[in-house]
Structures are given as structure tokens and as C-alpha cells.
Short mmCIF file of C-alpha atoms in Angstrom, two decimals:
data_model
loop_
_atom_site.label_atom_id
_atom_site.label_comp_id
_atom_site.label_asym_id
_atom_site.label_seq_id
_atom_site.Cartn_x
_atom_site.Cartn_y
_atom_site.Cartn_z
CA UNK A 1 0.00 0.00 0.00
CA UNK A 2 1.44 3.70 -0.85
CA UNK A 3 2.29 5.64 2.08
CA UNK A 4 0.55 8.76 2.10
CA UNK A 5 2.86 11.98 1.99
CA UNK A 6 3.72 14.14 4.95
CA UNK A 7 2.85 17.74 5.44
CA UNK A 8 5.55 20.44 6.40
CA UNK A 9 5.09 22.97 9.24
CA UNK A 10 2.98 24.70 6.61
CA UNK A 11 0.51 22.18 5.91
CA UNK A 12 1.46 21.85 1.99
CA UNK A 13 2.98 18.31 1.17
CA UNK A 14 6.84 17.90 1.12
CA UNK A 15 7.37 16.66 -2.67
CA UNK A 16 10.61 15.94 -1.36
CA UNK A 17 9.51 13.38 1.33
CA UNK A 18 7.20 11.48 -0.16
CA UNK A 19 7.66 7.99 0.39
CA UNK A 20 8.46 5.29 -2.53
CA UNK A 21 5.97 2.63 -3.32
CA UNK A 22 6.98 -1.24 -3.25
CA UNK A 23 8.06 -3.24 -6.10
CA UNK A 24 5.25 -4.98 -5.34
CA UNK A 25 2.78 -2.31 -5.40
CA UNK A 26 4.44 -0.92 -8.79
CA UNK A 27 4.09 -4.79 -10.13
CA UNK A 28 0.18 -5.00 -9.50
CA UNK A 29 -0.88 -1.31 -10.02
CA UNK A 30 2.05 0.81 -12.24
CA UNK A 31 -0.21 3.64 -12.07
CA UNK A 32 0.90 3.65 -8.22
CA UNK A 33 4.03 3.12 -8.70
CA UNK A 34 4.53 6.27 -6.11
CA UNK A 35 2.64 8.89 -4.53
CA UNK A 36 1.38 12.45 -6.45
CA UNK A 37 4.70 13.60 -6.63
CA UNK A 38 4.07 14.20 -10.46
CA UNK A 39 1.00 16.79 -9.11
CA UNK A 40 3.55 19.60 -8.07
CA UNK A 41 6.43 21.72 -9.26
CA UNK A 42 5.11 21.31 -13.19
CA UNK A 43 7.16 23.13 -16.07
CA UNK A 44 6.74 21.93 -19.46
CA UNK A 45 5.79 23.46 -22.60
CA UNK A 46 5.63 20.06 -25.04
CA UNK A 47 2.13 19.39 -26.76
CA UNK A 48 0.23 16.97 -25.47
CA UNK A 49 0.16 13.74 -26.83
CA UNK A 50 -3.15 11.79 -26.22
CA UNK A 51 -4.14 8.12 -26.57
CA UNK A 52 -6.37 6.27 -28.96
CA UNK A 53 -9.91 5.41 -27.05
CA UNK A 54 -9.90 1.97 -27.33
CA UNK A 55 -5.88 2.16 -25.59
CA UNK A 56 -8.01 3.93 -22.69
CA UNK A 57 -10.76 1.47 -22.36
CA UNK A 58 -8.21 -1.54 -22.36
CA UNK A 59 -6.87 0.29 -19.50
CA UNK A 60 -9.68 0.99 -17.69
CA UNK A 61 -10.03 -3.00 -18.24
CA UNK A 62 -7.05 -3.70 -16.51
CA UNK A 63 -7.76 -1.50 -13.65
CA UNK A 64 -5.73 1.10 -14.51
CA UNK A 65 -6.21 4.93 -13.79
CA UNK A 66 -6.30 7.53 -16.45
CA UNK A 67 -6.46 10.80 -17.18
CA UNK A 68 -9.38 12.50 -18.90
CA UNK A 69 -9.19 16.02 -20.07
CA UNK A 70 -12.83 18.00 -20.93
CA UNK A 71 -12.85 21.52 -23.85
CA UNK A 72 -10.58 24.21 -23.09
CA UNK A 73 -13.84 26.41 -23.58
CA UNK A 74 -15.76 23.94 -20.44
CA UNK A 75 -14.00 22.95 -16.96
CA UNK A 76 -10.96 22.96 -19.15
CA UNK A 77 -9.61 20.56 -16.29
CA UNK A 78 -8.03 16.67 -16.57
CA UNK A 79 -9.87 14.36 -14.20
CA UNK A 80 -8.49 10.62 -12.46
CA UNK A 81 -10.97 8.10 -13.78
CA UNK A 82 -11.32 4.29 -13.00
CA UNK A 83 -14.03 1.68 -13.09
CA UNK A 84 -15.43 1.52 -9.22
CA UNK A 85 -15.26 -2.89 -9.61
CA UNK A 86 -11.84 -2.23 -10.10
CA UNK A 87 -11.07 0.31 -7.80
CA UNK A 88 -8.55 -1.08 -4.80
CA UNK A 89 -7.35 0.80 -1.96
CA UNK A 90 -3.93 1.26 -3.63
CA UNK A 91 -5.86 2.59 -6.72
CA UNK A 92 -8.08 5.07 -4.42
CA UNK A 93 -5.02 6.38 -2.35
CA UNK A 94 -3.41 7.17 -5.88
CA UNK A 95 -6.56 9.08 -7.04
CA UNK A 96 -7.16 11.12 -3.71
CA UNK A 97 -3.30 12.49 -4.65
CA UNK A 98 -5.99 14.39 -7.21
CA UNK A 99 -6.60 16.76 -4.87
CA UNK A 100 -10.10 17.39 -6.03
CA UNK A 101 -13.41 15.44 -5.12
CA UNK A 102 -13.98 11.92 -5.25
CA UNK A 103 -16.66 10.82 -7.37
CA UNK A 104 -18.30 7.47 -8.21
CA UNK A 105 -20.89 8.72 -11.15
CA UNK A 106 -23.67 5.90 -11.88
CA UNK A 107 -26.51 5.76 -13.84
CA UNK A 108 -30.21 6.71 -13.64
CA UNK A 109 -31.57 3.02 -12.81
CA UNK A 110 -28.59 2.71 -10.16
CA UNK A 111 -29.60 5.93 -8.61
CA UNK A 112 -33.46 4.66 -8.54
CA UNK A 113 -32.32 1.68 -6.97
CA UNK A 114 -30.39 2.98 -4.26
CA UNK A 115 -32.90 5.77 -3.33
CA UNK A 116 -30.07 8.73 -3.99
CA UNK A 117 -31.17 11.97 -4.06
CA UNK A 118 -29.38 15.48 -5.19
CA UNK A 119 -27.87 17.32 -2.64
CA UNK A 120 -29.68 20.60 -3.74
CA UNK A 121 -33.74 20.43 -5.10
CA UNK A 122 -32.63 22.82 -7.99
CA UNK A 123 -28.98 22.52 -9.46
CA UNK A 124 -27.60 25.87 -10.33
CA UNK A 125 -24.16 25.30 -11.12
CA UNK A 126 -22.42 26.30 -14.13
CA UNK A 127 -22.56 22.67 -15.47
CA UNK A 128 -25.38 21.22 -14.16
CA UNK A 129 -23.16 18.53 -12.44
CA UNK A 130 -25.58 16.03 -11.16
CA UNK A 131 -23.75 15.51 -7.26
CA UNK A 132 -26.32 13.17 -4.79
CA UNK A 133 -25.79 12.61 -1.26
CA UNK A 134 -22.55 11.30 -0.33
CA UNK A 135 -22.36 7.63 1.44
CA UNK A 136 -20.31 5.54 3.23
CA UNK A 137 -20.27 2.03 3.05
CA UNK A 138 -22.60 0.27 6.20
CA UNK A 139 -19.89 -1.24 8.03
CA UNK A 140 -17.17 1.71 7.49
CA UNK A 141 -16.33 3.20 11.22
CA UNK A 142 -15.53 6.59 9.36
CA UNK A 143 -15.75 6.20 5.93
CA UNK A 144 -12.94 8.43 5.40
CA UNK A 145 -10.36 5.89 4.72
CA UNK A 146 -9.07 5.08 1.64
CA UNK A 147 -9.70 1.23 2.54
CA UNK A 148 -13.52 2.00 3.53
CA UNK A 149 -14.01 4.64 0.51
CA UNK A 150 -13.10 1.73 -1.81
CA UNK A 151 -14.90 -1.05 -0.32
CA UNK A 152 -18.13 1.92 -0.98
CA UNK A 153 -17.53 2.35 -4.39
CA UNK A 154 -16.87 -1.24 -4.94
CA UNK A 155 -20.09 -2.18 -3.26
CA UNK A 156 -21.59 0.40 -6.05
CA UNK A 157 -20.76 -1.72 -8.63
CA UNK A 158 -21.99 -4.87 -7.14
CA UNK A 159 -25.35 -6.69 -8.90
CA UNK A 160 -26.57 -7.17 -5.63
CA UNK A 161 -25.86 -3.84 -4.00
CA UNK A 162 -29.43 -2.37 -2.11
CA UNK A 163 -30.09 0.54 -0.46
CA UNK A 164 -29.39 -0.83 3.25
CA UNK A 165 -25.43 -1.71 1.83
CA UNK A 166 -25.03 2.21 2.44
CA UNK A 167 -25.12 4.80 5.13
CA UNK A 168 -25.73 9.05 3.90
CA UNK A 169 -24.26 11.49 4.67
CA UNK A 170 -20.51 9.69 3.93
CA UNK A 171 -17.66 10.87 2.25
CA UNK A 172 -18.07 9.60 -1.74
CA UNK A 173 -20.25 11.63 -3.98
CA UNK A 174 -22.65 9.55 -6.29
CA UNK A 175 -23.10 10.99 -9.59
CA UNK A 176 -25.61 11.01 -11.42
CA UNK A 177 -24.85 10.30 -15.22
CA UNK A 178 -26.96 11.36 -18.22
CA UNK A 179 -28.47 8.11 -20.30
CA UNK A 180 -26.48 8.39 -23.60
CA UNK A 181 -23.51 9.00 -21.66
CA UNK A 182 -21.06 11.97 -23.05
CA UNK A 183 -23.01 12.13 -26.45
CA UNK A 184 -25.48 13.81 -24.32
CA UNK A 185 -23.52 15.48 -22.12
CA UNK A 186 -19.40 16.32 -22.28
CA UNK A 187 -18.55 15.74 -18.91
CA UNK A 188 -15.98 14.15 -16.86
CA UNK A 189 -19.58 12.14 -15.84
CA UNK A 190 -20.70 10.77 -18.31
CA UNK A 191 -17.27 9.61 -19.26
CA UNK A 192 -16.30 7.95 -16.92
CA UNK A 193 -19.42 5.67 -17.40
CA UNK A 194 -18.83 5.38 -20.65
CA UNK A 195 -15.32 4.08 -20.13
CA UNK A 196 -16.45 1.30 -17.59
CA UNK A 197 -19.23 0.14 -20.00
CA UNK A 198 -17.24 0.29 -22.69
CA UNK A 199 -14.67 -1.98 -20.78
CA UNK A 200 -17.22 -4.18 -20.06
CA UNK A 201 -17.74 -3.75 -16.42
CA UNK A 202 -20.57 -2.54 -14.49
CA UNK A 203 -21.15 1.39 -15.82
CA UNK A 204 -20.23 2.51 -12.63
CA UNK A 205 -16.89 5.27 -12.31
CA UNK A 206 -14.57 6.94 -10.12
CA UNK A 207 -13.36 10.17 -10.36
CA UNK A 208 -11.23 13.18 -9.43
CA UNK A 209 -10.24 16.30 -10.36
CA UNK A 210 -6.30 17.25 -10.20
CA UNK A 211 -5.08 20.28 -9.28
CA UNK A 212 -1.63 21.66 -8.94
CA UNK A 213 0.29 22.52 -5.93
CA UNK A 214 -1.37 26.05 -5.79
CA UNK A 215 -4.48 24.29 -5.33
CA UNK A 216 -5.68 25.93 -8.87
CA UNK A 217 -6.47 23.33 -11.89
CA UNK A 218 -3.41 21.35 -13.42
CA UNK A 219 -2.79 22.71 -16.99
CA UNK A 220 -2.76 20.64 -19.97
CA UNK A 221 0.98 21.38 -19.70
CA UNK A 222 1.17 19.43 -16.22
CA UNK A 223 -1.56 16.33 -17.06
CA UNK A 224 0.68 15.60 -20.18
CA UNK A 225 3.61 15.43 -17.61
CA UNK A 226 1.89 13.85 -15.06
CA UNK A 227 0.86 11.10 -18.14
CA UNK A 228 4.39 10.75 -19.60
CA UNK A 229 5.83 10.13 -15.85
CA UNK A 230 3.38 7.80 -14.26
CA UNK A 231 2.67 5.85 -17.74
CA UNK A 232 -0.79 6.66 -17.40
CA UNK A 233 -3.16 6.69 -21.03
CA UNK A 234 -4.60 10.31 -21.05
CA UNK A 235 -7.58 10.94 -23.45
CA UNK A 236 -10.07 14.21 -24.30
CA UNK A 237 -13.87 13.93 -24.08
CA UNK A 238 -13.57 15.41 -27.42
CA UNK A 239 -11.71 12.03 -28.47
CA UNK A 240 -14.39 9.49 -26.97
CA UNK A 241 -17.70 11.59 -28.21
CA UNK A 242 -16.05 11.03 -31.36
CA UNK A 243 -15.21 7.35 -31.03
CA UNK A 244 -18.86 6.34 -29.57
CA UNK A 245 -19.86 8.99 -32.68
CA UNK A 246 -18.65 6.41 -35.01
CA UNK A 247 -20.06 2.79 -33.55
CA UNK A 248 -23.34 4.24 -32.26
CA UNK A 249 -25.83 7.16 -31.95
CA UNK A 250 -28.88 7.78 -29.84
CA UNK A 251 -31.29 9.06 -33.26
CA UNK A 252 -33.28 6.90 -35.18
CA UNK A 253 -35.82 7.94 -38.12
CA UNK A 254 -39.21 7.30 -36.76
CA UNK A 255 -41.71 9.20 -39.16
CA UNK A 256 -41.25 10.76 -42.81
CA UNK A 257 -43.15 12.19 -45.29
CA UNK A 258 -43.23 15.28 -47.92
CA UNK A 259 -44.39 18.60 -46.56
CA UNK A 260 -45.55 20.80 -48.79
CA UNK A 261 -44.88 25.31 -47.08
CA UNK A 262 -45.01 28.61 -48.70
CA UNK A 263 -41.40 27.99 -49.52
CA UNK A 264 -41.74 24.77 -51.73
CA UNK A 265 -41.77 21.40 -50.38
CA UNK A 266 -39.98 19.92 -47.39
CA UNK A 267 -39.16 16.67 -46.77
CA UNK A 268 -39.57 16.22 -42.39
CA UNK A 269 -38.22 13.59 -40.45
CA UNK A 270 -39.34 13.02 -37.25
CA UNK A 271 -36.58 11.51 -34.80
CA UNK A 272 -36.64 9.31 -32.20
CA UNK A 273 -33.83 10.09 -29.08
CA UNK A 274 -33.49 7.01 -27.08
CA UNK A 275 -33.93 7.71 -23.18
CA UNK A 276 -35.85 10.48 -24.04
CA UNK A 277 -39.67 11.47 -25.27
CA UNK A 278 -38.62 14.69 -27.15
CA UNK A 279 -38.94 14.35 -30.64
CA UNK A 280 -36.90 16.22 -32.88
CA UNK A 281 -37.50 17.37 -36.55
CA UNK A 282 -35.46 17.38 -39.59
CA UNK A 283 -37.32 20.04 -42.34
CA UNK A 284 -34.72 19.26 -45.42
CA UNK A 285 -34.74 20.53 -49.00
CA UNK A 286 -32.90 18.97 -51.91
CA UNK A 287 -30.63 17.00 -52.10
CA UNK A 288 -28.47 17.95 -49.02
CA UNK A 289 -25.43 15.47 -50.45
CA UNK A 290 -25.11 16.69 -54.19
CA UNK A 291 -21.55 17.77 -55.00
CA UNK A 292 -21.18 21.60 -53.98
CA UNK A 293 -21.09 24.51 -51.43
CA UNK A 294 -21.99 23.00 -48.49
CA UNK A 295 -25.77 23.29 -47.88
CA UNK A 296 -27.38 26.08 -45.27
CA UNK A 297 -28.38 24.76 -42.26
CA UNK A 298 -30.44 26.11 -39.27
CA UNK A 299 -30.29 24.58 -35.82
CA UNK A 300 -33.44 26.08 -34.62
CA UNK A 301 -34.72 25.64 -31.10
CA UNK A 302 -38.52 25.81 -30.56
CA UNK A 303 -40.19 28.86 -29.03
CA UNK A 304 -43.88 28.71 -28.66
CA UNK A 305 -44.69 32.17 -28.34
CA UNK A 306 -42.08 32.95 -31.01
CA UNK A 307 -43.05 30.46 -33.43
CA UNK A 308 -46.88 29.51 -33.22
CA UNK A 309 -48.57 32.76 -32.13
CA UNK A 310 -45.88 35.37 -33.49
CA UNK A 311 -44.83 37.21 -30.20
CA UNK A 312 -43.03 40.69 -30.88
CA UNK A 313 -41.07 39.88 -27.53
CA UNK A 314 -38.11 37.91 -30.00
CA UNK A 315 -36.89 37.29 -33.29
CA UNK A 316 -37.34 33.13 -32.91
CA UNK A 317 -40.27 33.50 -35.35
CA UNK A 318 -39.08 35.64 -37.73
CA UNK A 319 -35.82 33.72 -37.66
CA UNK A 320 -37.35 30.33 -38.15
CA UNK A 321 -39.31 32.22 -41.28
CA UNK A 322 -36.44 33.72 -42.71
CA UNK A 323 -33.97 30.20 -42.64
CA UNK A 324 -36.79 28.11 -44.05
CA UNK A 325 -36.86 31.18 -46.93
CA UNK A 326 -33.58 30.97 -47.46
CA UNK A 327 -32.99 27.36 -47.94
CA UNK A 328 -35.39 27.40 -50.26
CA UNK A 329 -33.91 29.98 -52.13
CA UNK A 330 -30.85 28.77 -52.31
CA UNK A 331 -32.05 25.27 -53.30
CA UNK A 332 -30.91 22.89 -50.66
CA UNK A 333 -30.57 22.73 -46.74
CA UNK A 334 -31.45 21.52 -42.93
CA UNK A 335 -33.64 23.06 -40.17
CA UNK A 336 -33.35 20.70 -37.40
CA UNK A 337 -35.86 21.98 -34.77
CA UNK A 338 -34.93 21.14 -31.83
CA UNK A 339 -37.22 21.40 -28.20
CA UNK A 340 -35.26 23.55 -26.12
CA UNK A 341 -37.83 25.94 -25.34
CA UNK A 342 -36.46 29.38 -23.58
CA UNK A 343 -33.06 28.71 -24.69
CA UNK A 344 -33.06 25.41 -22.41
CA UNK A 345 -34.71 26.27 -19.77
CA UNK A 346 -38.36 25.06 -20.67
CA UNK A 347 -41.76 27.34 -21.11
CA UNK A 348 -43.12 27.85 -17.83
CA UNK A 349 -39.45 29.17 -16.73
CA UNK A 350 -39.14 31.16 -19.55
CA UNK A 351 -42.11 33.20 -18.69
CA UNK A 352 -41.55 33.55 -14.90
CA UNK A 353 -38.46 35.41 -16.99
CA UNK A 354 -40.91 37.38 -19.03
CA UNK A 355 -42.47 38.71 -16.04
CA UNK A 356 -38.84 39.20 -14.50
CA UNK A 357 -37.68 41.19 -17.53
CA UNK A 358 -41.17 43.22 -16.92
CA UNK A 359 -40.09 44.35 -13.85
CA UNK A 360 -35.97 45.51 -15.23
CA UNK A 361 -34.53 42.97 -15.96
CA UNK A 362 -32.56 41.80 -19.28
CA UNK A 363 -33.10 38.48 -20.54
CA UNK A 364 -29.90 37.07 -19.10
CA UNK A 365 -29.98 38.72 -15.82
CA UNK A 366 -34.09 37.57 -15.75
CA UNK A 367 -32.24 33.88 -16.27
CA UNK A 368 -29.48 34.62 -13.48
CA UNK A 369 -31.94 35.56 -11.07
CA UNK A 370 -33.88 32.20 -11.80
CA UNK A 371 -30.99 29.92 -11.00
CA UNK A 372 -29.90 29.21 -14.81
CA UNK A 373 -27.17 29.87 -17.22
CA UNK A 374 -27.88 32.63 -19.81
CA UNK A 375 -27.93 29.52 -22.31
CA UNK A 376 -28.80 25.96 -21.27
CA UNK A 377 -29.06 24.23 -24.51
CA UNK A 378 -27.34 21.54 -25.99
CA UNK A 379 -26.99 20.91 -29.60
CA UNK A 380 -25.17 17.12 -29.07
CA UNK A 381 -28.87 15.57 -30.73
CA UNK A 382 -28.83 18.12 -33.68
CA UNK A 383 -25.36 17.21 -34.39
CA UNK A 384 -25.90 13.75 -34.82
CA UNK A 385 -28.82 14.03 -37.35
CA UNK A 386 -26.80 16.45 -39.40
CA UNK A 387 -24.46 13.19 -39.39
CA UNK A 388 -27.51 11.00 -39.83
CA UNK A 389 -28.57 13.00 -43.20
CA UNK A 390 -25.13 12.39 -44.58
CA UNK A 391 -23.39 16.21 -43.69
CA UNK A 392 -19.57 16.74 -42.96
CA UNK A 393 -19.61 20.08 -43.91
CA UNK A 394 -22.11 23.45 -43.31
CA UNK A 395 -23.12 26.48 -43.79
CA UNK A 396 -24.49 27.56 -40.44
CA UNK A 397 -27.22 30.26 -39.81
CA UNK A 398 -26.55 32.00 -37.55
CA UNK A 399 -25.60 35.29 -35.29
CA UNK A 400 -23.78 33.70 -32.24
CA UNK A 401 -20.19 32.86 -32.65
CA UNK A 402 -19.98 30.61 -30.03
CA UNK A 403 -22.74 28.35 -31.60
CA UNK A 404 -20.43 27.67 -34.70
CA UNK A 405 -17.52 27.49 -32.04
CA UNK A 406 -19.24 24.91 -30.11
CA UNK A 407 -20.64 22.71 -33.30
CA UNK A 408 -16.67 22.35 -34.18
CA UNK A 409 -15.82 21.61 -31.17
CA UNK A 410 -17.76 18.91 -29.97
CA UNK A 411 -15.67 16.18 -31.98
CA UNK A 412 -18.84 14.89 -34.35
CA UNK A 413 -16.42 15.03 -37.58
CA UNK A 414 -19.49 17.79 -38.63
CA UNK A 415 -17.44 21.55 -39.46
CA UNK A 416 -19.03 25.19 -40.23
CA UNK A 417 -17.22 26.45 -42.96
CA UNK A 418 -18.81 29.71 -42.89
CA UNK A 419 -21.31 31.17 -40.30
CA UNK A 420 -24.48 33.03 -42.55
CA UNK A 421 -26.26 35.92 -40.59
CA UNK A 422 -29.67 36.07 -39.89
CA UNK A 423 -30.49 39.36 -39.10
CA UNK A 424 -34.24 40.04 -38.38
CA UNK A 425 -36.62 43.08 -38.30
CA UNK A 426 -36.22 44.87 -34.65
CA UNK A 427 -39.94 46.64 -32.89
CA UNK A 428 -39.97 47.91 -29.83
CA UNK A 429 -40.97 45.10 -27.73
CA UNK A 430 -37.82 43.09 -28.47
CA UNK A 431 -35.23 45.90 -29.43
CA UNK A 432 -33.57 45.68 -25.48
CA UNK A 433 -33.44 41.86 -26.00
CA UNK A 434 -31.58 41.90 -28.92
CA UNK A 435 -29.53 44.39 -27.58
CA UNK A 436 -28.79 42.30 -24.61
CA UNK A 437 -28.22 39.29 -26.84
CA UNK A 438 -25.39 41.50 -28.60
CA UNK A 439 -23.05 43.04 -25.72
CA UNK A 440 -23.95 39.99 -22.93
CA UNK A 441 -23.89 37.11 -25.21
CA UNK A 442 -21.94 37.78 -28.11
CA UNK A 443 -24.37 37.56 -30.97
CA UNK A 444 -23.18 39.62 -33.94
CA UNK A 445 -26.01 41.82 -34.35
CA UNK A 446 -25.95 45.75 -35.72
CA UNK A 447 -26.25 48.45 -32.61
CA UNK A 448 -29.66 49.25 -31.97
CA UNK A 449 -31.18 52.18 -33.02
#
């Protein structure tokens, strides 16, 4: 077992003192083979150099640790990650040299199961990370030991595990993964799921974040260091969305027929999204795959007052109007409509925000003051039926930067190779939210008269 390191008179751990692990212990688990050291005094400038997925998930097979790094423009942090069957004591006392919080993320029917609720009734954090009360295994005396933490998050992975195997409030955080795993969400979460299922073991992870001797988040800089000296496989969430991207999807073509609109006929799609009962649409004119410019496309998200009864308070309507216009005129395209009402946030929310904004408010501060992100949606489900119609390449309509940013980002092989505006008419009822739009969210929009 590793030794843990000793603090100095200041509390901070003594690099220098930090005990050597057995030949033993570097035998059975070489991702042990000694204590953190690697987590402080980094200095390298080298590019990082990651691993294929399936090196990762043969390593998460064996029981190794590795490294997982998320988007420079998300956490922007590396995380431990294990399977919790395989997670010894050795294996935990390595990943609590992290420094961050340990983890075990799980899955939906695991979290039924074991009766785990969120620690908070309404999650306002800038990720929406799904923490549930923390637990200790029955029979642990503290719980805080590394030898009682991993006999908990072994006991998670257990087919016969029940609710009476645990006592709450412990000392490991539960998870609580999104079905579809990182194709739904881009978090450390969801893959470290992913990578135990994928391994074949129970979909049950361990995590934790590393930070460096400040206390601050290790750069990319210090994880590929930390990679090259412990032999550890180190991997991007970019990497496995687009691995799983490749063997499997969540989208499946459930309805189709021609649709005949004032700007020529459509042919819709209606999509199926397994876990879920939303049902996105595909509106798509021409031949979308003919040799040329690559096609327009519109990744619209729905807004009932916008789109159905025409409300002045946004452009959504006249937007949705113009991009269906403009495919047509142009002879071939995409909307995908998508239901993320109120930017994400759903209808009723959105207007308990109209009645903020009548009172001052803008429409991000309206969205602050209800617990939520300026913009909670997710475009991970459009994304993949652009892939399912056969697109690499697009022509994106659109006036927010970080939309076409994000869409090239998210590793789904799909790229915007130019972003289109799509300016609308501004009236007096929404000219302060598309001004708001413009300095607090980037959109490129004129100034507003």
C-alpha cells in the first residue's frame, strides 16, 4: 500500500519526502508506482500527446487509472478516472493524490435503486453537475479511509448492491450520469461511465479532479507530464464523443413524409432520441449530399410564443421564417428543430423570466436571477442528425459565434465552414433583447437604433 505523503510545518505536502511505493505495489498497479509527486512543481511546454480510445478502455479493463481532459472552452480541467469494480485501496489512495473530489458517477436506474437523491432540489451550477448525497459504506467506522471509501464504491458496482449496503451522509459523492452518456452530455460524468461500459464492467466510475500545488487546476501542460511520468493513457472527451460517434448514436428515423410550405416542399423527419420522449425534426430541402457549397443549415430551437402565435417579444419566429426562406432559395438545406424551449430552460421558466424582464430585468440577468445559465441548450442531438442526413460540412445560420464554435468543437467530424447571418426586423418590444443578446452574449447583431 502507498504511504501517504507528509505535510511540512505549513501544511502543503513535502514533494521531497514522499515515500516510494513497493516493487510490489508498482508490479500490481504501475499507475501507483509512487505517490502524487508528479501533481507539483510542473514546467513543461511540449504538446500533449493523447491516446487512442480503445488504448483507454483496455486500461480501464485492466484496472488502470487515467487521465481525462474536458474543452478548453468547459471545466478545461483533466480528471483521475477508473471503473469503481476495479477500484482497490492502492488505486483510491493514488486518485485522492488528485486533490479534487472523489466521485463514483452511476446511472439513472442505479440511482433509482439505491434511493439517492441530489444534494440541492434545484442545481444551479455552471454545469449542471448532477452531485447526490454522499455515502459511506454500512460497516465503514468513518468512511474516510481510503480502505472504507473503496470497499463503498466497490459495493456500487456490485449486482446485488441495495439501499441498506449504504449509510448518507458519507464521504463519496454519487453521480448522477446522463443516459447516452457523453453524447449527451461532455462531462468528466458521463465519461467515466462510458469508459467502464465500454470496458465491459458494471457502468459505474470513479473520479477526481487534479489540481496543482497552488491548489488551482493542473494545466494541460502538467496532465501531459503527469501522463508521460506515471505511464498513465490520457484521453479528451472530445476524443471518446467522437469514437462512440462512429459505432453508435442515440437518433433513429421514426416518421417521414413530404411537406408541402409557402417555400416549396420539405421533406420532415421526425426523430426518435433514445432515453428520451422529445422528438426532434429534420425540415430538409434537396438533395443535401449533391456535390457543392456546403448546404445552409439552421439549428433552430422551438419557441412557442415565437413560433406559433408570433410574439413581438423575439426574433425566434421571424428567424425560423427567414432560414426556411432561405434554404429554399438557395435550393438545398437543414432546419433541425430542436425542443429547447427558452433557450433550455423550458416554457413555464421562460415566462416567470418574461415577467422578471417586466419588472428591469434583461433576458440574461431575468435567467441569473432564476438559477440558470444565460444559455442551457445543448446541440449534441442536432449534431448527430446532421451526421444522420449524410453532412460533414455546413453552412451555419446564424448570429452567435460561439454556436459555430461549439458545433466544431464537440468532436462529431461535422465543421461550419462559414457562419451566414440572420439578421431580423427589430420593434420595440424586443429591441432591449436583442440588444442584450449582442453586448452579454456575443451575438453579432448591428447596434440598436
Amino acid at each position: 500500500m502507498i504511504a501517504r505523503p507528509r505535510r511540512n510545518g505549513d501544511g502543503d505536502l513535502n514533494a521531497r519526502e514522499l515515500p516510494i511505493a513497493s516493487d510490489q505495489t508498482r508490479r500490481r498497479f504501475p499507475h501507483a508506482a509512487n505517490p502524487p509527486r508528479h501533481l507539483f512543481n510542473f514546467a513543461m511546454s511540449s504538446p500533449i500527446e493523447l491516446n487512442t480510445i480503445p488504448e483507454a478502455v483496455e486500461a480501464i479493463a485492466r484496472g488502470e487509472v487515467i487521465i481525462v481532459i474536458d474543452a478548453e472552452d468547459r471545466e478545461n480541467e483533466g480528471d483521475f478516472i477508473c471503473a469503481a469494480e476495479k477500484a482497490s485501496v492502492e488505486t483510491i489512495n493514488f486518485i485522492l493524490g488528485g486533490r479534487g473530489q472523489l466521485c463514483a458517477p452511476l446511472l439513472p436506474d442505479l440511482c433509482k435503486k439505491l434511493e439517492l437523491t441530489p444534494v440541492v432540489a434545484q442545481n444551479n451550477a455552471p454545469l449542471q453537475t448532477a452531485f447526490l448525497t454522499p455515502i459511506d459504506i454500512a460497516t465503514a467506522r468513518t468512511g474516510i479511509t481510503a480502505a472504507e471509501r473503496s470497499e463503498t464504491i466497490r459495493r456500487l458496482a456490485d449486482d446485488d448492491v441495495s439501499v441498506d449496503d449504504f449509510v448518507r451522509p458519507g464521504h463519496v459523492y454519487p453521480l448522477l450520469a446522463k443516459e447516452g452518456g457523453v453524447l449527451r452530455r461532455a462531462g468528466h460524468t458521463e465519461a467515466a461511465v462510458d469508459l467502464a461500459r465500454m470496458a465491459g464492467l458494471q457502468p459505474v466510475g470513479v473520479l477526481c479532479e487534479i489540481l496543482n500545488e497552488s491548489g488551482d487546476r493542473a494545466s494541460r501542460d502538467d496532465l501531459a507530464k503527469l501522463a508521460r511520468e506515471r505511464n498513465l493513457k490520457i484521453i479528451s472527451i472530445e476524443h471518446l464523443i467522437a469514437h462512440r460517434r462512429v459505432s453508435e448514436k442515440l437518433i433513429s428515423r421514426s416518421a417521414t413524409s413530404t411537406l408541402p410550405t409557402h417555400y416549396g416542399d420539405f421533406q420532415i423527419i421526425v426523430y426518435k432520441v433514445e432515453y428520451e420522449a422529445q422528438e426532434p425534426i429534420a425540415l430538409v430541402f434537396g438533395d443535401v449530399t449533391a456535390p457543392g457549397p456546403a448546404p445552409l443549415v439552421r439549428m433552430h430551437s422551438s419557441c412557442f410564443t415565437g413560433d406559433l402565435v408570433s410574439s413581438l417579444r423575439c426574433d425566434c419566429g421571424d428567424q425560423l421564417h427567414m432560414a426556411l426562406e432561405m434554404i429554399s432559395h438557395e435550393g438545398r438545406g437543414v432546419l433541425v428543430y430542436l425542443p429547447q424551449e427558452g433557450r433550455g430552460i423550458g416554457l413555464a421558466q421562460k415566462i416567470r423570466a418574461y415577467a422578471l424582464q417586466d419588472n428591469g430585468l434583461d433576458t440574461v440577468e431575468a435567467n441569473h436571477a432564476l438559477g440558470f445559465k444565460a444559455d442551457m441548450r445543448d446541440y449534441g442531438i442536432g449534431l448527430q442528425i446532421l451526421k444522420d442526413l449524410g453532412l460533414s460540412e455546413v453552412r451555419l445560420l446564424t448570429n452567435n459565434p460561439k454556436k459555430t464554435k461549439a458545433f466544431n468543437l464537440r468532436g462529431f467530424d461535422l465543421k461550419v465552414v462559414d457562419q451566414v447571418p440572420i439578421v431580423s426586423t427589430v420593434n420595440k418590444h424586443n429591441q432591449r433583447y436583442l440588444e442584450t443578446k449582442r453586448k452579454k452574449m456575443g451575438h453579432q447583431l448591428p447596434p440598436m437604433s
